[in-house]
JSON list of C-alpha atoms in Angstrom, two decimals:
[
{"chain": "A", "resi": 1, "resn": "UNK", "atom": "CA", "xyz": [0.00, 0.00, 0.00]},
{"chain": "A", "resi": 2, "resn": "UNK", "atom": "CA", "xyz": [1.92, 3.24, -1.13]},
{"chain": "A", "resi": 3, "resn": "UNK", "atom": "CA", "xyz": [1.74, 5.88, 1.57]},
{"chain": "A", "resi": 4, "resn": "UNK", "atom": "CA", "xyz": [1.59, 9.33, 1.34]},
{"chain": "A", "resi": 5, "resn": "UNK", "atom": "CA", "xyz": [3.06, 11.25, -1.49]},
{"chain": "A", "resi": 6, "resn": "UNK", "atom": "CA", "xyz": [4.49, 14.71, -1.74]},
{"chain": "A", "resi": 7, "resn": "UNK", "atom": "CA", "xyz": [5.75, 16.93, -4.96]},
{"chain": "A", "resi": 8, "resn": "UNK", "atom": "CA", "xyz": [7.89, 18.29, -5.31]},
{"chain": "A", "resi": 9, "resn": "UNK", "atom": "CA", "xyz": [10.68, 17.51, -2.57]},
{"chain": "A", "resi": 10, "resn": "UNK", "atom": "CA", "xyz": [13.19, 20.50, -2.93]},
{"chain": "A", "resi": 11, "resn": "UNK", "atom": "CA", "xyz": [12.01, 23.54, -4.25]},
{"chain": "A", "resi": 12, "resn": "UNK", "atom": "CA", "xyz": [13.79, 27.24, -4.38]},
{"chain": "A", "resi": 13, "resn": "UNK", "atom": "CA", "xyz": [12.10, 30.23, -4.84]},
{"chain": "A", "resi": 14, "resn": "UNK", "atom": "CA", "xyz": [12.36, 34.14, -4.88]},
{"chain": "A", "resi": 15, "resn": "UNK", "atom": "CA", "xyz": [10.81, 36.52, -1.92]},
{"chain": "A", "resi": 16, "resn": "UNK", "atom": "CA", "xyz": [7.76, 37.47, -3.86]},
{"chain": "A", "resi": 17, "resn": "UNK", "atom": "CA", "xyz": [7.18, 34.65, -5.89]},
{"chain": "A", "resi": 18, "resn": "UNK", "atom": "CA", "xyz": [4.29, 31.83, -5.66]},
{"chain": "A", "resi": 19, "resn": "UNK", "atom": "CA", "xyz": [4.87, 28.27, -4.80]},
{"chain": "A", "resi": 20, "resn": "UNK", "atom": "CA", "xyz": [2.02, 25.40, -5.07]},
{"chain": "A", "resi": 21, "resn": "UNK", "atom": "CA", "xyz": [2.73, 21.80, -3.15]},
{"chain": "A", "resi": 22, "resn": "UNK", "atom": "CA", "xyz": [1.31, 18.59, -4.02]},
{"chain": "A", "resi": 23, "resn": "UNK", "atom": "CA", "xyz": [-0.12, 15.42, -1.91]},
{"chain": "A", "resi": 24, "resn": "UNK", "atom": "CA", "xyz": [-1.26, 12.43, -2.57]},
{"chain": "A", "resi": 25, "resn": "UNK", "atom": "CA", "xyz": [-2.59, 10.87, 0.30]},
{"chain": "A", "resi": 26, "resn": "UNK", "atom": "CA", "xyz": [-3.04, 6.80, 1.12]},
{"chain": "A", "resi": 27, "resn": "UNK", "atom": "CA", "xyz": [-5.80, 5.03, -1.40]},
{"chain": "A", "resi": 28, "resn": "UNK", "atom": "CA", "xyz": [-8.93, 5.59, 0.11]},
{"chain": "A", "resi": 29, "resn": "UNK", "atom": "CA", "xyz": [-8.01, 8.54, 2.43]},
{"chain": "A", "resi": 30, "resn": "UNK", "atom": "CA", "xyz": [-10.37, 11.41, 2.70]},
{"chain": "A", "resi": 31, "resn": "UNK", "atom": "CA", "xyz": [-8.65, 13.37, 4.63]},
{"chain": "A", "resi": 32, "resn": "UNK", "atom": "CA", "xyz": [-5.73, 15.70, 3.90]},
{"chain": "A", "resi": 33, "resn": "UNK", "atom": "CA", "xyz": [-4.27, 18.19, 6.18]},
{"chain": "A", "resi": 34, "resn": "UNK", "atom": "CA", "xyz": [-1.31, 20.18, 5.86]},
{"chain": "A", "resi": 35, "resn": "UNK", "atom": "CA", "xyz": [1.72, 21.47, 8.33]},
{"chain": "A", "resi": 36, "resn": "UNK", "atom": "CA", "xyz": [4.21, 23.67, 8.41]},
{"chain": "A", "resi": 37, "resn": "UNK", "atom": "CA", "xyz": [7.47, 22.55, 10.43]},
{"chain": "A", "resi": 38, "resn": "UNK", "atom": "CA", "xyz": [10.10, 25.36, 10.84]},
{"chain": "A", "resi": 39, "resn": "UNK", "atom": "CA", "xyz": [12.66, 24.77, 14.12]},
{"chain": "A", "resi": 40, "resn": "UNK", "atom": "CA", "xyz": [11.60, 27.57, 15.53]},
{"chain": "A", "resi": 41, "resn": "UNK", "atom": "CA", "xyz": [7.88, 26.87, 15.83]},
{"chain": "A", "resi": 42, "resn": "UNK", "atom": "CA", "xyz": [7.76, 23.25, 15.78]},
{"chain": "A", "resi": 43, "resn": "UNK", "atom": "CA", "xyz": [4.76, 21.51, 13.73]},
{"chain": "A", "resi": 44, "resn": "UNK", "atom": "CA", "xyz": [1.96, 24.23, 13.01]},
{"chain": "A", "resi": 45, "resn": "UNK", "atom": "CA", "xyz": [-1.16, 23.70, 10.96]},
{"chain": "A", "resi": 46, "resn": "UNK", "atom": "CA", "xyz": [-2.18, 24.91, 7.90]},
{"chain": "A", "resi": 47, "resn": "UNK", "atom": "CA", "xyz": [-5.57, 23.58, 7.52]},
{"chain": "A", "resi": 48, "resn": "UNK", "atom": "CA", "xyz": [-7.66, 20.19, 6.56]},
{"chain": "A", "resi": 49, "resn": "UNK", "atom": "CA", "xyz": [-9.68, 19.24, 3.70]},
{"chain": "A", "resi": 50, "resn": "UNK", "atom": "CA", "xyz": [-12.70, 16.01, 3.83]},
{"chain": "A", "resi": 51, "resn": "UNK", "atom": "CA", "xyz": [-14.62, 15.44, 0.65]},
{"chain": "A", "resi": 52, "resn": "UNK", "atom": "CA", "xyz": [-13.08, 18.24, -1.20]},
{"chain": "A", "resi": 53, "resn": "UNK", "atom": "CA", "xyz": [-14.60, 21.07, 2.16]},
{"chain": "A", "resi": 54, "resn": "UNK", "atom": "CA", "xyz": [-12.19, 23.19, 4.34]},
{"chain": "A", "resi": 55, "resn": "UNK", "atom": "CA", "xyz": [-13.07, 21.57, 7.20]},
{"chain": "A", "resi": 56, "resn": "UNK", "atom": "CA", "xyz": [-10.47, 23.65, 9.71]},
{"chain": "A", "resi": 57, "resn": "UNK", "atom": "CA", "xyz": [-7.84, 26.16, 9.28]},
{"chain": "A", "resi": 58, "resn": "UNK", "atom": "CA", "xyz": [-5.23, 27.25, 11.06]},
{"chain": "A", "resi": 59, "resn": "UNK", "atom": "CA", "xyz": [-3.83, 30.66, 12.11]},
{"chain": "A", "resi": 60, "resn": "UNK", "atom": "CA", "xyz": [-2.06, 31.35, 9.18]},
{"chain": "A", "resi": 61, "resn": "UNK", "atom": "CA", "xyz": [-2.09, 34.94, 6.88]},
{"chain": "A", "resi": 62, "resn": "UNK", "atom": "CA", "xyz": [-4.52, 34.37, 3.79]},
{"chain": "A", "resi": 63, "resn": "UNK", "atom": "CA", "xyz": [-1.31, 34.31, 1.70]},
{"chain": "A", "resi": 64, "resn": "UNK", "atom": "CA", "xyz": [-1.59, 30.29, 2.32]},
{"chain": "A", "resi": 65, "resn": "UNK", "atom": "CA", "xyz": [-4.27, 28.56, 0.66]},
{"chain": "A", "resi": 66, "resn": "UNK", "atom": "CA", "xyz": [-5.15, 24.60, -0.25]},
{"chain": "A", "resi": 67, "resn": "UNK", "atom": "CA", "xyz": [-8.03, 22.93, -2.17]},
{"chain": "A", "resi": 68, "resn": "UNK", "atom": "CA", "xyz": [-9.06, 19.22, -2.66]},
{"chain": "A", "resi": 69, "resn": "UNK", "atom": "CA", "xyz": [-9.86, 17.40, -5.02]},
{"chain": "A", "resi": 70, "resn": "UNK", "atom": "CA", "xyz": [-12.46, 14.76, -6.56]},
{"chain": "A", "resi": 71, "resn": "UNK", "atom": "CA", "xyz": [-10.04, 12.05, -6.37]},
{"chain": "A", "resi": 72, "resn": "UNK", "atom": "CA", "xyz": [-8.63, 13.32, -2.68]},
{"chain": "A", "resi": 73, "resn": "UNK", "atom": "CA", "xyz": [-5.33, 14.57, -3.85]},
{"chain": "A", "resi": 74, "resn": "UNK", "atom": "CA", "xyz": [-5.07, 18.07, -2.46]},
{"chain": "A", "resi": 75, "resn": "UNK", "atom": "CA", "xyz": [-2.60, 21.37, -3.68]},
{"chain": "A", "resi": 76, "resn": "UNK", "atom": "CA", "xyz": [-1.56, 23.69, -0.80]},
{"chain": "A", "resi": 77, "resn": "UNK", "atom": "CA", "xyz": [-0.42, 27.46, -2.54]},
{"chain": "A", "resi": 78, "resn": "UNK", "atom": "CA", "xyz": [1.42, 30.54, -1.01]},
{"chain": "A", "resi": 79, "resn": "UNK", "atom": "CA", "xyz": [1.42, 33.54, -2.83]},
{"chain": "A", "resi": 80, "resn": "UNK", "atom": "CA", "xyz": [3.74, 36.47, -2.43]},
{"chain": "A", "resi": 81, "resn": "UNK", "atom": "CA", "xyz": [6.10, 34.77, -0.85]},
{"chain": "A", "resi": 82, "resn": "UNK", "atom": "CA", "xyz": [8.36, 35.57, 2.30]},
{"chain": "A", "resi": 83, "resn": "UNK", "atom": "CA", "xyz": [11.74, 34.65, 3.55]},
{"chain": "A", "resi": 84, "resn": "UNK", "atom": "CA", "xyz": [9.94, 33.51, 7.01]},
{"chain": "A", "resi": 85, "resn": "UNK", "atom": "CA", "xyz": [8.45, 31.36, 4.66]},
{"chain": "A", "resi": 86, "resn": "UNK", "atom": "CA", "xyz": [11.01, 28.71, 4.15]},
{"chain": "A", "resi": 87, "resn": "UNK", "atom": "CA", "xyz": [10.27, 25.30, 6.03]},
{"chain": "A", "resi": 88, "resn": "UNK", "atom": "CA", "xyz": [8.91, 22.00, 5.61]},
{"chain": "A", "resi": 89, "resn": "UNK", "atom": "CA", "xyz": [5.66, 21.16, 4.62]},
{"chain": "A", "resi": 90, "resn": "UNK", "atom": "CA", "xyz": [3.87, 18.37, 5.39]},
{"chain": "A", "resi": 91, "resn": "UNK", "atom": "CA", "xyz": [1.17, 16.49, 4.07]},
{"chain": "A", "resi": 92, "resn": "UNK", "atom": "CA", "xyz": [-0.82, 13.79, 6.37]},
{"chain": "A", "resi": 93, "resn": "UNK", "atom": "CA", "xyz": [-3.91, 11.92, 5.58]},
{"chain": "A", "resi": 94, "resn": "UNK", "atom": "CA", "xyz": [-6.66, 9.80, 7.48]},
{"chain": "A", "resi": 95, "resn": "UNK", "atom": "CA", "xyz": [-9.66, 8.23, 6.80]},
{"chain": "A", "resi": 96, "resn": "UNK", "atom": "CA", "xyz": [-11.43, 11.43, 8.83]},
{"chain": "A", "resi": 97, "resn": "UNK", "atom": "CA", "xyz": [-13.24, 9.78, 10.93]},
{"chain": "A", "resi": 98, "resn": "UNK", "atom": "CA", "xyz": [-14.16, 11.45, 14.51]},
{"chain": "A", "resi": 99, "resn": "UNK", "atom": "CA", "xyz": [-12.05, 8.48, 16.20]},
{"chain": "A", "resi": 100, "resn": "UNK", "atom": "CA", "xyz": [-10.08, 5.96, 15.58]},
{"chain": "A", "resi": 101, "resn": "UNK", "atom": "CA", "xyz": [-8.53, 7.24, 12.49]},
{"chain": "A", "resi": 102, "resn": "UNK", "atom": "CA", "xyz": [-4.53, 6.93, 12.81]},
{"chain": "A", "resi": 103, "resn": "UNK", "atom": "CA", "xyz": [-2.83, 9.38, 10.73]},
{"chain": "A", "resi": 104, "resn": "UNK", "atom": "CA", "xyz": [-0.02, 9.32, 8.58]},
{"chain": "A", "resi": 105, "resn": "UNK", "atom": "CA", "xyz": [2.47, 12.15, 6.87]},
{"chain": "A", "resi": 106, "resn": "UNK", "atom": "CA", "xyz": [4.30, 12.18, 3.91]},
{"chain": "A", "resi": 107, "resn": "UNK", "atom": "CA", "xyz": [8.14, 12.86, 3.25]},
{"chain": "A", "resi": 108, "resn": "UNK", "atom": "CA", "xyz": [7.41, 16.36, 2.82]},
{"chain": "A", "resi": 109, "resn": "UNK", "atom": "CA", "xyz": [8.28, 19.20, 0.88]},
{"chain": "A", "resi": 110, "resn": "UNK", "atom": "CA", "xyz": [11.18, 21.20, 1.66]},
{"chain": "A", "resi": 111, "resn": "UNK", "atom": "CA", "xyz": [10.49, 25.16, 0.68]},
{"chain": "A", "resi": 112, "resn": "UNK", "atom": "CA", "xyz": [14.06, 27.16, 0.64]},
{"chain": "A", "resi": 113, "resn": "UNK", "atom": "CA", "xyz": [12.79, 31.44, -0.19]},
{"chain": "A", "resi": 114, "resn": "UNK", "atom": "CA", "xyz": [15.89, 33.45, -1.21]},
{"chain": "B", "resi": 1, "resn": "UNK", "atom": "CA", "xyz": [-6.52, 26.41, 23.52]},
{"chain": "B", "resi": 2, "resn": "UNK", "atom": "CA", "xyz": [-4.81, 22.88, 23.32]},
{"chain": "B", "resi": 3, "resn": "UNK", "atom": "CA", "xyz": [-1.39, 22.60, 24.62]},
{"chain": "B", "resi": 4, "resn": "UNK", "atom": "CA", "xyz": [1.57, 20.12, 24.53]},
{"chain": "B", "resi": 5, "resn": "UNK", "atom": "CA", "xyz": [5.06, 20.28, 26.59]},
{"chain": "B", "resi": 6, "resn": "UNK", "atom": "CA", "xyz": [7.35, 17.36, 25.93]},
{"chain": "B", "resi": 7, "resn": "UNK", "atom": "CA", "xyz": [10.38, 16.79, 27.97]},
{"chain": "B", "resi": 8, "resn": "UNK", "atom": "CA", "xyz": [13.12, 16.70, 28.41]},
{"chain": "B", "resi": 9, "resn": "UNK", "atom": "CA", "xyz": [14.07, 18.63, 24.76]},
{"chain": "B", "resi": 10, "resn": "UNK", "atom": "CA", "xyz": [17.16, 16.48, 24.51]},
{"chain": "B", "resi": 11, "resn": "UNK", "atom": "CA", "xyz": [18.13, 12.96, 25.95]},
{"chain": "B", "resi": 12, "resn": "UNK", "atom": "CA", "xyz": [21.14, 11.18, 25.15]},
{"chain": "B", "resi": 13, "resn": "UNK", "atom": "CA", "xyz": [21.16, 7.66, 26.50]},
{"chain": "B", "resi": 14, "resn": "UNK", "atom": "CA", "xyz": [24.15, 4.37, 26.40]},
{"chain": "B", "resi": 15, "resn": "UNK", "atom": "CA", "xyz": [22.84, 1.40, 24.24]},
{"chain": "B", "resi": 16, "resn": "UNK", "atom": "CA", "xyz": [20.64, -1.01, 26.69]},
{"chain": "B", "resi": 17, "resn": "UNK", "atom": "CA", "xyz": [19.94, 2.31, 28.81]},
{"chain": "B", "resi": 18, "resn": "UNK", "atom": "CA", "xyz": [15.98, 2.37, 29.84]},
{"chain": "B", "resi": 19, "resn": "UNK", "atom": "CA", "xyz": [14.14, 5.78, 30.20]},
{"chain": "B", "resi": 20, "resn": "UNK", "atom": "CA", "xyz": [10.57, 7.74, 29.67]},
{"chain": "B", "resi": 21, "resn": "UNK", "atom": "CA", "xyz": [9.98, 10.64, 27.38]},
{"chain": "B", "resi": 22, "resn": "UNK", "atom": "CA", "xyz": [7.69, 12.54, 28.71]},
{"chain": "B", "resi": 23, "resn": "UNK", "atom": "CA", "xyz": [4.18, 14.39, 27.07]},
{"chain": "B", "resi": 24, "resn": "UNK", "atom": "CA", "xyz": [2.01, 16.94, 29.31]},
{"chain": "B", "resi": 25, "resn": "UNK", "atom": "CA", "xyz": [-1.43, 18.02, 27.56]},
{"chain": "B", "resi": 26, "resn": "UNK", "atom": "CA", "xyz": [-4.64, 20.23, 28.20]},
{"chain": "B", "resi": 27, "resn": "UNK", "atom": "CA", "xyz": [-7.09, 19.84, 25.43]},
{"chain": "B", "resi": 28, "resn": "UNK", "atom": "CA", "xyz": [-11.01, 20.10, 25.68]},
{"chain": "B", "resi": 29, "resn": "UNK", "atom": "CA", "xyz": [-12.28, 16.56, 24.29]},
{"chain": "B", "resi": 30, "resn": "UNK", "atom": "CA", "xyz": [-9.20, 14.16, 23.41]},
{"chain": "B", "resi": 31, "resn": "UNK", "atom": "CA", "xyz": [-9.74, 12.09, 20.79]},
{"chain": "B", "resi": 32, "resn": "UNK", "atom": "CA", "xyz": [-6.35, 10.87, 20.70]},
{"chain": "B", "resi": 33, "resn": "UNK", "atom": "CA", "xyz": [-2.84, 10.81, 21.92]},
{"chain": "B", "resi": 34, "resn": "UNK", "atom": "CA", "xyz": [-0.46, 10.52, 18.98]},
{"chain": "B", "resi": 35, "resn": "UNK", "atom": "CA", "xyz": [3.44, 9.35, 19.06]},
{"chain": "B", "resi": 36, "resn": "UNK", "atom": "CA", "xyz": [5.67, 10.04, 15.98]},
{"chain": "B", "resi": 37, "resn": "UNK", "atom": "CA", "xyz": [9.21, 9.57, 15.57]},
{"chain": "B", "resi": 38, "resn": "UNK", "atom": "CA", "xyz": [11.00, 11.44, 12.97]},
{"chain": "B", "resi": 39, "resn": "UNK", "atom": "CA", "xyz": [14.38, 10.94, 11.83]},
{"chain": "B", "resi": 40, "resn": "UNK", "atom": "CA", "xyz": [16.32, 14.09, 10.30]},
{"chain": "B", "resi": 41, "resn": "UNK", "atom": "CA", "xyz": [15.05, 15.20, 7.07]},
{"chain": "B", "resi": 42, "resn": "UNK", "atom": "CA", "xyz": [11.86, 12.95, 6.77]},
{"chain": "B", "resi": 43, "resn": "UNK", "atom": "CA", "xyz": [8.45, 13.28, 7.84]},
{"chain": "B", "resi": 44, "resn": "UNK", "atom": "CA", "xyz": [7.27, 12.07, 10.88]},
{"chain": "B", "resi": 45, "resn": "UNK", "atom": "CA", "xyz": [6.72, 8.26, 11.52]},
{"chain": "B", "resi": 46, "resn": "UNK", "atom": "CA", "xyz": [3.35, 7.05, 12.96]},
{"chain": "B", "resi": 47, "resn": "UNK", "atom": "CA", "xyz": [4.12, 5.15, 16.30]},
{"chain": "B", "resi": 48, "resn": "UNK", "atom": "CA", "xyz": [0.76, 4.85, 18.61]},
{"chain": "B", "resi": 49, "resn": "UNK", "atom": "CA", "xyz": [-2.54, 6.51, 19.14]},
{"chain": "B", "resi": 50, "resn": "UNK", "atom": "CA", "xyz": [-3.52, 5.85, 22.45]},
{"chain": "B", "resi": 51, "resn": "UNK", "atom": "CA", "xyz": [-7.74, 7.19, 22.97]},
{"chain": "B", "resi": 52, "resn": "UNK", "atom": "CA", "xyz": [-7.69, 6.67, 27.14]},
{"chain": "B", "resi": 53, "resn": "UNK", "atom": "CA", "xyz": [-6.38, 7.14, 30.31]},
{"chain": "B", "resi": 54, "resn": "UNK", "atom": "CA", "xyz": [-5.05, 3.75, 31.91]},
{"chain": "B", "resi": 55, "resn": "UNK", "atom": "CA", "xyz": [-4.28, 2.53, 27.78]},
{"chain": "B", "resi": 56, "resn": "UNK", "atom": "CA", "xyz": [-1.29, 1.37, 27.32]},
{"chain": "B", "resi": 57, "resn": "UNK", "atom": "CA", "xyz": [0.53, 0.15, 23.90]},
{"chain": "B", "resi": 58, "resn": "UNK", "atom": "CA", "xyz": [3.71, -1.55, 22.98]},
{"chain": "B", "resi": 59, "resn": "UNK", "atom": "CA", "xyz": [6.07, -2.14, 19.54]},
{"chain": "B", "resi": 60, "resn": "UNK", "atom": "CA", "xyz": [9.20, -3.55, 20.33]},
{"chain": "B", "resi": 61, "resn": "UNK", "atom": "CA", "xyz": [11.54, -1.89, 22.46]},
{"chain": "B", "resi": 62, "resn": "UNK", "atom": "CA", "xyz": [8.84, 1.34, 22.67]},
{"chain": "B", "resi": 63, "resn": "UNK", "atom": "CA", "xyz": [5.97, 1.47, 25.19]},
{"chain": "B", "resi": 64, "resn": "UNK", "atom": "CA", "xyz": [3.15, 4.16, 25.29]},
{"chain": "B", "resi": 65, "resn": "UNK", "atom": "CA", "xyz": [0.78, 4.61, 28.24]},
{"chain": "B", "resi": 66, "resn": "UNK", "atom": "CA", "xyz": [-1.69, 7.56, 28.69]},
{"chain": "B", "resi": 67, "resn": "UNK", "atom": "CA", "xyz": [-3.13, 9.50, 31.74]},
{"chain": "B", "resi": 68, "resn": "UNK", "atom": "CA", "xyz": [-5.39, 12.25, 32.30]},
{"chain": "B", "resi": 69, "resn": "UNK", "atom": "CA", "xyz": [-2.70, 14.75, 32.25]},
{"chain": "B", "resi": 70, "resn": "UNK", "atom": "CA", "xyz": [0.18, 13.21, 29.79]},
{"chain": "B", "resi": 71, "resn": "UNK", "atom": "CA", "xyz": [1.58, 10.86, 28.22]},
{"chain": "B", "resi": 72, "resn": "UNK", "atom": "CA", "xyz": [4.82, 8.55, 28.60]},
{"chain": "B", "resi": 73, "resn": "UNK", "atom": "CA", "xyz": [6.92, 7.07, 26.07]},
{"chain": "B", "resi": 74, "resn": "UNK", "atom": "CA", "xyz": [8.87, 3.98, 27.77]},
{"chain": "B", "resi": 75, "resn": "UNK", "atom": "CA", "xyz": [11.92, 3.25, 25.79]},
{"chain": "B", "resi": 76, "resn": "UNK", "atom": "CA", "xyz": [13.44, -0.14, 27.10]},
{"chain": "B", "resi": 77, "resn": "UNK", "atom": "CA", "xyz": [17.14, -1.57, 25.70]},
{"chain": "B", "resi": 78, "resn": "UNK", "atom": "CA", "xyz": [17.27, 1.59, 23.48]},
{"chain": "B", "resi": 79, "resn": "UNK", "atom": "CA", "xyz": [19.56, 0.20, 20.41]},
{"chain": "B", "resi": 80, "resn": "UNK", "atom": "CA", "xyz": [21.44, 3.30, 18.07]},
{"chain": "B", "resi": 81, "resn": "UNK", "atom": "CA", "xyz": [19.46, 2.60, 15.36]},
{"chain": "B", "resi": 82, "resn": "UNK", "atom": "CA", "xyz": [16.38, 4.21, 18.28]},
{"chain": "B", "resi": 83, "resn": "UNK", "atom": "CA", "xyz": [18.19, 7.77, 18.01]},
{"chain": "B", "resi": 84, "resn": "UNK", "atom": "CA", "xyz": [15.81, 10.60, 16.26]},
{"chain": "B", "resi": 85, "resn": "UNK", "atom": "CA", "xyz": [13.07, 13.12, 17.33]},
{"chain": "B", "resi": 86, "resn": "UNK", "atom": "CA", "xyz": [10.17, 11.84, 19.09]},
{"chain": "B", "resi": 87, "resn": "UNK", "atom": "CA", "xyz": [6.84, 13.85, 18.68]},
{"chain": "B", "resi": 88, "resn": "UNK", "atom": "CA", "xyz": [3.90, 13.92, 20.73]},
{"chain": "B", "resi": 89, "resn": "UNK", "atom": "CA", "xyz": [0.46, 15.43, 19.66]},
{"chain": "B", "resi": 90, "resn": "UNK", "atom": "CA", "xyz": [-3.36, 15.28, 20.32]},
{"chain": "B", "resi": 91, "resn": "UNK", "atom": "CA", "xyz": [-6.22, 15.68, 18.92]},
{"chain": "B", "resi": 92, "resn": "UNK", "atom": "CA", "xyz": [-9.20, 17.71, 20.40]},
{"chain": "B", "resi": 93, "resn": "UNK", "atom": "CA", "xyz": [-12.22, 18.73, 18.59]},
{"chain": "B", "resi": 94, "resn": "UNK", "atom": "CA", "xyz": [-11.30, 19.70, 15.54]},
{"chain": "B", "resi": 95, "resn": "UNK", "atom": "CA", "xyz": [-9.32, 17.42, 12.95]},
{"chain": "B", "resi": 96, "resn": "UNK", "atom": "CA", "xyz": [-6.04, 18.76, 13.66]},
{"chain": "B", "resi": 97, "resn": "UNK", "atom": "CA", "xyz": [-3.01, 17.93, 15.59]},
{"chain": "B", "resi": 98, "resn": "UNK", "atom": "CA", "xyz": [-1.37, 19.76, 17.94]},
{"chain": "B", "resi": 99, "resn": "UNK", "atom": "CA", "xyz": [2.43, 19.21, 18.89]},
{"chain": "B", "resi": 100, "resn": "UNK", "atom": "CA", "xyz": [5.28, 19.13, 21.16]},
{"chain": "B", "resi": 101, "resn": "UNK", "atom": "CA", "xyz": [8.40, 20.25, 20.40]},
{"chain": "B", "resi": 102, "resn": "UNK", "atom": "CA", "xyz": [9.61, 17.38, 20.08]},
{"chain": "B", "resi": 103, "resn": "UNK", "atom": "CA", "xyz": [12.13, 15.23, 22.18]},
{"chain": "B", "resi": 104, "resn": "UNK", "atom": "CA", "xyz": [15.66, 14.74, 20.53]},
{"chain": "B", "resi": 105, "resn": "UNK", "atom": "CA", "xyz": [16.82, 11.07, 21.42]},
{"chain": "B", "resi": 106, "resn": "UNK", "atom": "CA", "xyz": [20.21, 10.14, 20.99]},
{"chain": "B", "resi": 107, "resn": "UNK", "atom": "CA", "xyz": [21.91, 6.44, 21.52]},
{"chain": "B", "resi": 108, "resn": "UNK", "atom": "CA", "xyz": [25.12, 5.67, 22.10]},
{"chain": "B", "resi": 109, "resn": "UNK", "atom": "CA", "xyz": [26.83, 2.51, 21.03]}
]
């Protein structure tokens, strides 16, 4: 069973620019959620997507924004990017349930903003 | 608001040297204790959920039990190949996780 998938790994970009992350979470997964993990802060989160909803979010500017998919894959997107921006993202997915649902993350995606 | 305070931030333990890693929590409505180990550079490992107090779970040399209050993470015999950052979270009402800082485990041969 292939776990959770992230795209790209390594990415560079410029202070201003956009970036947009991909996950593909476990087969028959329906929910994604997505972290940001800087040393500083730890593990935040972004926000959480079930049957392509925003189901919570985070307390993160509006610069950061995700959407979900038909098929449960899910796209996380910051605009105007900032040098505070540069960290690791996560993706994790679960079935959603209310219990008993373990979840699992993905290798993540490692933003570098220059 | 939901809180987590692991301790201590940094252990570093001989091979065959027992301890606990400890997790303190206040969150309104656990559904569930979470353990993750993550090794530098990947994403974190799923160890245990634990949905109780008095619930207690074990894989190999690692042992997870749950209280009111916090969590412990029993490590018996660590071997080197046990050294990375162990991460504890929980999860209240909402479908989110909230974590610890993490404890960074290291083994000595």
């Amino acid at each position: 069973k292939a776990g959770v998938t992230q795209t790209p790994r390594y990415l560079i970009k410029t202070r201003g620019q956009q970036v947009t992350l991909s996950c593909s979470p476990i087969s028959g997964h329906r929910s994604v959620s997505w972290y940001q993990q800087t040393p500083g802060q730890g593990l935040q989160f972004l926000f959480e997507y079930f049957s392509e909803t925003q189901r919570n979010k985070g307390n993160f500017p509006g610069r950061f924004s995700g959407r979900q998919f038909s098929n449960s894959r899910s796209e996380m997107n910051v605009s105007t990017l900032e040098l505070g921006d540069s960290a690791l993202y996560l993706c994790a997915s679960s079935s959603g349930g209310v219990l008993g649902n373990t979840i699992y993350f993905g290798e993540g995606s490692w933003l570098t903003v220059v | 608001e939901d809180q987590v305070t692991q301790s201590p931030e940094a252990l570093r333990l001989q091979e065959g040297e027992s301890s606990s890693l400890n997790c303190s929590y206040t969150v309104s409505g656990l559904r569930g204790l979470f353990w993750y180990r993550q090794d530098p550079g990947k994403g974190p490992e799923f160890l245990f959920t634990l949905y109780s107090a008095g619930e207690e779970k074990e894989k190999e040399r690692l042992k997870a039990t749950l209280t009111k209050k916090e969590s412990f993470l029993h490590i018996t015999a660590p071997k080197p190949e046990d050294s990375a950052t162990y991460l504890c979270a929980v999860q209240g009402g909402a479908q989110k996780l909230v974590f610890g800082q993490g404890t960074r485990l290291t083994i000595n041969p």
